[in-house]
Amino acid sequence: MTIDPVTLAVIKGRLEQIADEMDVTLFRAAFSPVIAEARDASHGIYEAGTGDTLIQGKEGLPIFVGVMSFAVKAGIAKAEADGGAEDGDIWIFNEPYAGGTHLSDFKVVRPYFHDGELFCWLASAGHWHDVGGGVPGNYNPSATDCFQEGFVLPPVKLMDKGVIREDVVSILTANSRLPGSSYGDLMGQINSLDLGVRRMDDLLEEYGDNTVRGVFAELKDRSSSQMRSLISELPDGVYSAEDFLDNDGIEDEPLRVALDLKIAGETLTFDFSRSADACAGPVNISESTAIAATYVALKHVFRDVPANAGVLDPITFVIPDGKILSAVAPRPVGGYTETILRLIDVVFCAFSQANSEIAPANGYGTINAVSINGRRPGEDRPWVFFTFFGGGLGGHSEGDGLTHGNAAISMATIPPAEILEAALPVMFTEWGIRPDSAGPGKHRGGFGAIYEMELLDERGTGFVFGERGRFAPKGIAGGGNAALDVVSYDQDDGPQVPTMTSKAVGIRLKQGHRIRIESPGGGGFGSPIERDPELVAKDVRLGLISIEAASDQYGVVLSDSGEIDADATQTRRQSMMAAE
């Protein structure tokens, strides 16, 4: 069936709007600030027979859209085992090895029927505030199996022909320290899918089944064709990159994430064979998560390609069994965010060797998850503070990296301090840009941030799950590395730093004690001595870099008043060039 360009563009926009509306519906309905404020959720539309991605929302987490294809495939398999899907059925699960990510993320999948025929699948993924496990908030840095991270739910039928199964709802809420939050988020996800059904009904009534199916096929074909064309423009060869995680939270040894990227004509092979073996701690990821993270990286590199399963048509993956990137049950996977960020970093570094113009330098590379929990005085009701934080993104061929941005895996926002303070007995005593944290370059990285939070209750227990404490975000094309992550927390005998550098669990806090995060910036792009001296001087005037850093990193010599000494700068830069 031939689809004219105008109809294709209109229906594509309508489909994207449906996914976006599902996103916004959940953001407005969710009880958890992790979803409502941080937007740690996503929705998409998936192919009826294969579960392949057709359309993704633009407001949620791209990593979810990638792994939800695997979640829908798991839902299809369960539906077939249950005797087939029917209109009004919904399946739910958080099992991370097939569906991807970690136990905090609940996937809800629903078949969409039109005129009695299965037309496509709708899916929702959302990060629930607490799902049991060894620590409130579930980012357990000391977990050695998935059962210490939360309760595991395989795919089960949540709604049977439109009737909700209250027994399943009871199991879900009974396994959370915050059952009201879990119930509210669940209802929000169900309602988001309900809205998706109504919007799909409207679209098919207007354009018909055959036309919309034709658009699905055409969009997928175009993505595949466009990817092949863009890949063919890159020089053939094998481009290798590697980076390291600080440790796994259990054994204080670095863990390699390595990629050999083979470009051959119109195809790519991502070979992760040199990566570390699966580890004891919670920084393993499943193969589905590794593939989804690579998909996200590809969408950063090839930005104009429509986001659907066609992106992966010319791609081959080599991820041997038993690796940190191919974990199976019951390996802990709670800190998956740290590992996929490192995977994305090595993908960027490998592509930069083929063409430095298409890939950014490394971003800050850690979400620095922090949780503090306790019980309100005189009450049995627990409270759980959980949030994540931002940092600098990498410089790139077109300009500087974003300051205090969010990770490359998401469109999420960092929850506002006011929202967290209003709901919980925690006060932020500092929240600002971290000077001298950006990687220097012709286009420097963005700056990280400093966050300091103080406990207001009599006592509480906290944990921190971060990375990049020992291996800095890398610059590319001659750019410099960014600052390392720094974590500290108060105890009665003064400030302490985690033994595992950026990970700590069981932090006993008293009233007035603080946890402090100094997040990394992004790596730089291009030689720092090619940066316009006026831009360096401006950063000094704004307090973003010091006079010493201007001279040491950029070769720009400034007076105490911030004026550029042109002769001294020329001499300094010539000296730096000679030293290279």
XYZ file of C-alpha atoms in Angstrom:
580
model
C 0.000 0.000 0.000
C 1.370 3.405 -0.994
C 1.063 6.182 1.598
C 1.301 9.741 0.296
C 3.801 11.964 2.194
C 1.171 14.268 3.693
C -0.910 11.410 5.094
C 2.253 9.753 6.408
C 3.327 12.916 8.238
C -0.132 13.572 9.688
C -0.656 10.032 11.001
C 2.910 9.871 12.328
C 2.204 13.050 14.277
C -1.101 11.674 15.556
C 0.585 8.450 16.743
C 3.338 10.377 18.506
C 0.689 12.551 20.126
C -1.064 9.438 21.453
C 2.150 8.256 23.105
C 2.851 11.750 24.445
C -0.677 11.995 25.890
C -0.212 8.668 27.654
C 3.032 10.033 29.133
C 1.398 13.227 30.356
C -1.645 11.409 31.742
C 0.581 9.297 33.983
C 2.748 12.243 35.022
C -0.366 14.121 36.164
C -1.993 11.137 37.877
C 0.962 9.440 39.592
C 1.330 9.559 43.364
C 5.104 9.069 43.412
C 7.252 12.181 42.846
C 9.667 9.926 40.949
C 7.021 9.710 38.217
C 4.952 12.845 38.801
C 7.891 15.245 39.085
C 10.908 13.381 37.687
C 8.917 11.795 34.809
C 10.594 8.424 35.302
C 8.133 6.646 33.009
C 7.359 6.156 29.336
C 4.781 4.849 26.865
C 4.803 3.434 23.388
C 2.945 1.576 20.649
C 4.210 -1.848 19.572
C 3.681 -4.234 16.659
C 0.946 -6.819 17.122
C 2.846 -9.964 16.195
C 6.451 -9.179 17.130
C 6.290 -6.559 19.874
C 8.693 -4.370 17.887
C 8.684 -0.652 18.646
C 6.440 1.389 16.348
C 6.050 4.717 18.141
C 7.547 6.124 21.345
C 6.574 9.045 23.543
C 8.932 12.037 23.635
C 8.405 13.047 27.256
C 9.518 9.948 29.156
C 12.629 7.786 29.310
C 13.998 6.575 25.950
C 15.627 3.605 27.700
C 12.142 2.430 28.692
C 10.923 2.579 25.126
C 13.777 0.333 24.049
C 13.306 -2.256 26.766
C 9.520 -2.157 26.537
C 9.758 -3.872 23.188
C 11.218 -6.818 25.092
C 8.531 -6.371 27.753
C 5.805 -6.558 25.122
C 7.422 -9.686 23.681
C 7.266 -11.198 27.187
C 3.626 -10.125 27.417
C 2.869 -11.749 24.056
C 4.489 -14.991 25.206
C 2.484 -14.971 28.435
C -0.741 -14.181 26.581
C -0.159 -17.150 24.283
C 0.501 -19.352 27.308
C -2.756 -18.094 28.859
C -4.737 -19.054 25.771
C -4.462 -15.831 23.807
C -5.090 -12.131 24.381
C -8.601 -10.710 24.498
C -9.922 -7.181 24.435
C -9.574 -5.604 27.888
C -6.739 -7.867 29.060
C -3.692 -6.304 30.735
C -0.488 -7.955 31.941
C 1.895 -6.501 34.514
C 5.390 -7.424 35.715
C 8.704 -6.072 36.936
C 10.916 -9.109 36.232
C 14.012 -7.436 34.732
C 15.785 -10.145 32.766
C 13.404 -10.372 29.812
C 11.635 -7.040 30.168
C 14.762 -5.090 31.094
C 15.903 -2.450 33.633
C 15.304 -3.232 37.350
C 12.638 -4.230 39.853
C 11.483 -0.668 40.539
C 10.182 -0.394 36.972
C 6.744 -1.902 36.417
C 5.737 -2.667 32.846
C 2.041 -2.769 32.010
C 1.134 -4.093 28.553
C -2.251 -4.131 26.874
C -3.375 -5.565 23.536
C -5.314 -3.096 21.402
C -8.182 -4.597 19.390
C -10.117 -2.978 16.579
C -13.175 -4.601 15.027
C -12.380 -7.748 16.987
C -8.832 -8.064 15.611
C -5.527 -7.527 17.466
C -4.100 -4.381 15.893
C -1.109 -3.470 18.101
C 0.052 -3.350 21.733
C 0.182 -0.383 24.077
C 2.693 -0.361 26.930
C 3.520 1.715 29.983
C 6.603 1.609 32.191
C 6.952 3.524 35.448
C 9.420 3.641 38.329
C 7.509 2.905 41.540
C 8.725 4.604 44.701
C 9.268 1.426 46.728
C 8.890 -2.273 45.915
C 10.174 -3.928 49.080
C 13.668 -5.384 49.241
C 16.549 -4.687 51.582
C 16.472 -0.870 51.464
C 13.670 1.652 50.984
C 13.796 3.013 47.446
C 15.378 -0.242 46.180
C 18.769 1.009 44.891
C 20.531 -1.370 47.264
C 24.313 -0.934 46.763
C 25.062 -4.109 48.742
C 22.591 -6.472 47.048
C 24.014 -9.800 45.911
C 20.802 -11.144 44.370
C 17.595 -9.668 43.018
C 15.578 -10.694 46.075
C 17.505 -8.180 48.177
C 16.441 -5.463 45.731
C 12.676 -5.927 45.844
C 9.925 -8.422 45.169
C 9.939 -10.114 41.768
C 6.714 -10.288 39.771
C 6.735 -12.327 36.531
C 4.163 -11.483 33.850
C 0.686 -11.955 35.365
C -2.754 -10.939 34.153
C -3.839 -7.761 35.933
C -7.113 -7.266 34.066
C -9.224 -10.034 32.548
C -11.456 -8.740 29.744
C -11.712 -5.371 31.473
C -12.179 -6.654 35.044
C -9.330 -5.852 37.405
C -7.959 -8.710 39.494
C -8.021 -7.418 43.058
C -5.881 -10.327 44.265
C -3.002 -9.131 42.084
C -3.498 -5.543 43.269
C -3.352 -6.768 46.885
C -0.053 -8.547 46.227
C 1.404 -5.418 44.644
C 0.455 -3.088 47.484
C 1.388 -5.579 50.225
C 4.964 -5.670 48.948
C 5.637 -1.949 49.266
C 6.537 0.254 52.204
C 4.364 2.885 50.500
C 1.256 0.967 49.382
C -0.749 4.089 48.667
C 1.925 5.359 46.313
C 2.105 1.999 44.513
C -1.688 1.847 44.150
C -1.851 5.382 42.781
C 0.908 4.773 40.257
C -0.730 1.514 39.138
C -4.068 3.223 38.531
C -2.265 5.992 36.670
C -0.648 3.485 34.328
C -3.953 1.687 33.699
C -5.691 4.983 32.938
C -2.890 6.010 30.580
C -3.446 2.856 28.557
C -7.206 3.478 28.622
C -6.577 6.877 27.071
C -4.328 5.257 24.456
C -7.189 2.930 23.497
C -9.606 5.837 23.065
C -7.150 7.825 20.955
C -6.392 4.808 18.756
C -10.136 4.286 18.257
C -10.450 7.886 17.051
C -7.483 7.532 14.689
C -8.677 4.294 13.092
C -12.213 5.584 12.735
C -10.839 8.535 10.770
C -8.205 6.808 8.608
C -9.011 3.097 8.660
C -7.025 0.028 9.637
C -5.210 -0.471 6.356
C -3.893 3.085 6.151
C -2.568 3.106 9.704
C -0.969 -0.326 9.211
C 0.631 1.032 6.074
C 2.050 3.949 8.061
C 3.495 1.536 10.623
C 5.262 -0.394 7.882
C 6.441 2.701 6.020
C 7.931 4.336 9.130
C 9.822 1.174 10.007
C 11.119 0.780 6.444
C 12.227 4.403 6.325
C 14.163 4.091 9.595
C 15.921 0.978 8.338
C 16.767 2.565 4.987
C 17.945 5.814 6.560
C 20.137 3.981 9.054
C 21.798 1.987 6.275
C 22.454 5.137 4.290
C 24.019 6.965 7.248
C 26.141 3.971 8.243
C 27.471 3.688 4.682
C 28.867 7.228 4.974
C 31.198 6.152 7.805
C 34.615 4.637 7.056
C 34.735 0.862 7.331
C 36.833 -0.515 10.156
C 36.881 -1.695 13.745
C 36.798 1.026 16.395
C 37.448 0.008 19.986
C 36.654 1.789 23.236
C 36.522 0.840 26.881
C 35.712 2.422 30.222
C 35.245 1.239 33.773
C 32.753 1.222 36.624
C 34.302 2.076 40.009
C 33.172 -1.222 41.533
C 30.035 -3.285 42.065
C 29.390 -2.204 45.664
C 30.544 -5.594 46.989
C 34.082 -6.065 45.698
C 36.210 -2.949 45.335
C 37.536 -3.741 41.874
C 36.924 -1.869 38.602
C 34.650 -3.450 36.014
C 35.349 -3.061 32.302
C 32.685 -2.113 29.771
C 34.298 -2.590 26.363
C 33.117 -2.309 22.775
C 34.594 -3.282 19.436
C 32.461 -1.489 16.857
C 32.704 -2.926 13.346
C 31.490 -0.814 10.443
C 31.111 -2.750 7.181
C 29.225 -1.114 4.356
C 25.666 -0.513 5.540
C 25.918 -2.601 8.713
C 27.185 -2.252 12.272
C 28.312 -4.947 14.693
C 28.459 -4.136 18.393
C 30.783 -6.649 20.015
C 30.856 -6.371 23.807
C 32.841 -9.588 24.343
C 35.722 -7.885 26.172
C 33.443 -6.574 28.912
C 33.724 -7.863 32.482
C 32.048 -11.037 33.622
C 28.817 -10.806 35.618
C 29.568 -9.497 39.087
C 28.381 -10.072 42.638
C 26.892 -6.606 43.108
C 23.951 -4.767 41.527
C 25.551 -3.228 38.434
C 24.750 -6.126 36.122
C 22.291 -5.571 33.288
C 20.309 -8.003 31.155
C 20.975 -8.442 27.455
C 17.679 -6.735 26.647
C 18.774 -3.704 28.667
C 22.163 -3.647 26.894
C 20.484 -3.675 23.470
C 18.022 -0.973 24.534
C 20.866 1.230 25.838
C 22.709 0.835 22.531
C 19.495 1.850 20.761
C 19.419 5.043 22.859
C 23.057 5.773 21.985
C 22.312 5.253 18.294
C 19.472 7.758 18.487
C 21.920 10.340 19.885
C 24.386 9.673 17.072
C 21.821 9.428 14.244
C 19.375 12.029 15.470
C 17.208 12.392 12.357
C 16.218 8.729 12.050
C 12.620 8.039 13.195
C 12.627 6.145 16.487
C 11.281 2.645 15.887
C 12.493 -0.940 15.489
C 13.820 -0.212 11.997
C 16.797 1.508 13.632
C 18.121 -1.919 14.656
C 17.626 -3.702 11.302
C 21.240 -3.209 10.134
C 22.680 -3.951 13.599
C 24.218 -7.162 14.953
C 24.975 -7.632 18.667
C 27.626 -9.872 20.161
C 27.074 -10.165 23.922
C 28.357 -13.506 25.241
C 26.570 -15.257 28.082
C 27.896 -14.681 31.582
C 28.881 -11.047 31.097
C 27.997 -7.975 33.118
C 25.876 -7.005 30.084
C 23.971 -10.300 29.861
C 22.866 -11.021 33.418
C 20.285 -13.678 34.196
C 18.314 -14.413 37.359
C 19.020 -14.026 40.189
C 21.917 -11.616 39.505
C 21.235 -8.189 41.080
C 20.516 -5.442 38.548
C 19.268 -2.573 40.730
C 22.019 -0.173 39.652
C 21.451 -0.752 35.949
C 21.460 2.999 35.277
C 25.176 3.258 36.051
C 26.117 0.465 33.669
C 24.009 1.606 30.735
C 25.456 5.096 31.071
C 28.935 3.591 30.793
C 27.808 1.523 27.808
C 26.511 4.649 26.083
C 29.829 6.388 26.835
C 31.852 3.666 25.093
C 29.478 3.736 22.112
C 30.055 7.492 21.786
C 33.834 7.058 22.087
C 33.881 4.329 19.422
C 31.803 6.367 16.965
C 33.982 9.440 17.591
C 36.947 7.506 16.194
C 35.044 6.942 12.950
C 33.758 10.524 12.796
C 34.223 12.911 15.712
C 31.527 15.216 14.337
C 28.638 12.857 15.093
C 29.250 11.863 18.730
C 29.389 13.933 21.922
C 31.972 13.560 24.655
C 30.993 11.584 27.748
C 28.337 12.986 30.048
C 28.593 12.899 33.835
C 27.698 9.217 33.819
C 25.896 8.598 37.121
C 22.458 9.335 38.512
C 23.775 9.506 42.122
C 20.638 7.947 43.591
C 20.096 8.993 47.225
C 17.550 7.624 49.665
C 16.831 8.579 53.273
C 14.068 6.880 55.215
C 12.586 6.860 58.681
C 9.370 6.934 60.686
C 7.595 10.070 61.725
C 7.739 10.693 65.495
C 4.797 9.065 67.267
C 3.634 7.312 64.098
C 4.137 3.895 62.559
C 3.895 5.388 59.078
C 7.248 5.256 57.256
C 8.563 7.958 54.978
C 10.984 7.436 52.088
C 12.991 10.197 50.455
C 14.347 9.000 47.109
C 15.708 11.008 44.250
C 18.471 11.200 41.673
C 20.650 14.046 40.518
C 22.096 15.611 37.391
C 25.461 16.732 36.079
C 27.211 18.072 33.016
C 26.787 16.658 29.513
C 29.596 16.291 27.005
C 30.809 18.916 24.589
C 30.194 18.210 20.898
C 31.060 19.475 17.443
C 28.352 22.146 17.534
C 28.939 23.600 20.994
C 29.362 23.238 24.731
C 27.714 20.524 26.769
C 24.599 21.240 28.807
C 25.213 22.333 32.393
C 23.274 20.498 35.118
C 21.432 18.280 32.691
C 19.994 14.816 33.001
C 21.488 11.574 31.778
C 21.600 10.496 28.144
C 19.112 7.725 28.903
C 16.191 9.968 29.690
C 14.069 13.044 29.313
C 13.385 12.922 33.048
C 13.697 15.986 35.225
C 15.334 16.222 38.613
C 12.556 16.606 41.224
C 12.410 20.191 42.528
C 13.808 20.770 46.016
C 10.554 22.472 47.045
C 8.464 19.395 46.234
C 10.762 17.053 48.149
C 11.057 19.399 51.137
C 7.297 19.920 51.329
C 6.586 16.192 51.483
C 9.511 14.893 53.545
C 11.628 15.853 56.602
C 14.662 16.772 54.504
C 16.024 20.242 53.718
C 18.418 21.161 50.929
C 21.168 23.395 52.287
C 22.961 23.707 48.941
C 21.948 23.185 45.311
C 24.121 24.896 42.747
C 26.593 24.601 39.895
C 29.938 22.970 40.741
C 32.833 25.181 39.548
C 35.770 23.648 37.656
C 33.872 20.406 37.044
C 33.566 20.611 33.240
C 35.993 18.898 30.899
C 38.004 21.536 28.995
C 37.811 21.712 25.228
C 37.247 23.906 22.210
C 33.678 23.172 23.203
C 33.824 22.439 26.922
C 31.582 20.048 28.767
C 28.711 21.198 30.893
C 29.203 21.722 34.620
C 28.092 19.363 37.323
C 26.286 20.395 40.472
C 26.576 20.351 44.256
C 23.664 19.020 46.311
C 23.596 18.924 50.078
C 20.589 17.644 52.015
C 20.034 17.751 55.773
C 17.886 15.430 57.870
C 15.251 17.286 59.927
C 13.813 14.257 61.781
C 15.476 12.855 64.881
C 17.054 10.003 62.937
C 17.026 8.234 59.611
C 18.901 5.747 57.475
C 20.287 6.505 54.057
C 22.143 5.137 51.078
C 23.938 6.544 48.062
C 24.382 4.743 44.752
C 26.700 6.600 42.404
C 29.570 6.153 39.976
C 32.383 8.049 38.262
C 34.269 8.397 41.551
C 37.447 6.921 40.063
C 37.065 7.052 36.280
C 36.281 10.523 34.994
C 33.957 11.293 32.061
C 36.153 11.351 28.958
C 36.658 14.076 26.425
C 36.943 13.309 22.710
C 38.759 14.787 19.721
C 41.433 16.226 22.030
C 39.044 17.413 24.734
C 39.846 16.963 28.415
C 38.189 14.807 31.056
C 35.668 16.192 33.535
C 35.888 16.144 37.340
C 35.232 12.986 39.339
C 32.114 12.332 41.396
C 32.491 13.148 45.105
C 30.186 11.744 47.813
C 30.351 12.488 51.549
C 28.070 12.294 54.573
C 28.111 13.451 58.192
C 28.640 11.273 61.232
C 29.181 12.249 64.853
C 32.957 12.331 64.335
C 32.753 14.469 61.189
C 32.334 14.074 57.415
C 32.947 10.614 55.961
C 33.484 9.293 52.437
C 32.217 5.874 51.311
C 34.658 2.976 51.321
C 33.321 2.127 47.880
C 33.969 5.725 46.717
C 30.497 6.476 45.402
C 28.333 3.798 47.027
C 27.261 3.472 50.652
C 24.416 1.697 52.424
C 23.167 1.780 56.010
C 24.224 5.377 56.667
C 22.934 6.188 60.168
C 21.880 9.818 60.254
C 20.842 12.050 63.118
C 19.062 15.372 63.027
C 21.315 17.923 61.336
C 23.466 15.366 59.553
C 23.934 15.969 55.843
C 24.632 13.983 52.686
C 26.625 15.829 50.034
C 26.939 15.043 46.324
C 29.345 16.822 43.962
C 28.458 15.496 40.523
C 30.834 15.386 37.550
C 30.673 17.633 34.545
C 30.832 16.463 30.950
C 33.941 15.768 28.899
C 35.314 18.363 26.500
C 35.321 18.314 22.694
C 38.400 19.465 20.766
C 41.641 20.967 22.034
C 41.126 23.436 24.912
C 43.726 25.810 23.463
C 41.418 26.321 20.476
C 38.682 27.764 22.674
C 37.907 31.431 22.201
C 39.696 33.266 25.070
C 36.660 35.534 25.488
C 34.515 32.491 26.305
C 37.073 31.361 28.874
C 37.126 34.819 30.437
C 33.316 34.838 30.552
C 33.298 31.520 32.435
C 35.764 33.002 34.943
C 33.592 36.097 35.433
C 30.579 33.852 36.059
C 32.490 31.851 38.662
C 32.307 28.660 36.609
C 36.054 28.195 36.307
C 38.936 29.618 38.315
C 41.683 31.895 37.016
C 44.098 29.009 37.644
C 42.012 26.611 35.535
C 41.810 29.181 32.738
C 45.604 29.198 32.560
C 46.278 25.518 33.261
C 43.568 24.032 31.055
C 42.985 26.621 28.340
C 46.206 28.602 28.263
C 44.286 31.828 28.851
C 46.078 34.229 31.198
C 43.838 36.660 33.045
C 44.531 39.540 35.377
C 43.053 39.562 38.861
C 40.242 41.710 37.462
C 39.477 39.122 34.769
C 40.985 40.926 31.776
C 42.772 38.840 29.117
C 46.517 39.311 28.852
C 46.839 38.700 25.094
C 50.640 38.429 24.957
C 50.866 36.116 27.973
C 48.033 34.009 26.578
C 49.801 33.599 23.228
C 53.011 32.581 24.983
C 51.210 30.190 27.295
C 49.335 28.499 24.443
C 52.470 28.135 22.355
C 54.135 26.458 25.332
C 51.183 24.077 25.750
C 51.243 23.208 22.036
C 54.948 22.442 22.198
C 54.380 20.196 25.213
C 51.833 18.163 23.284
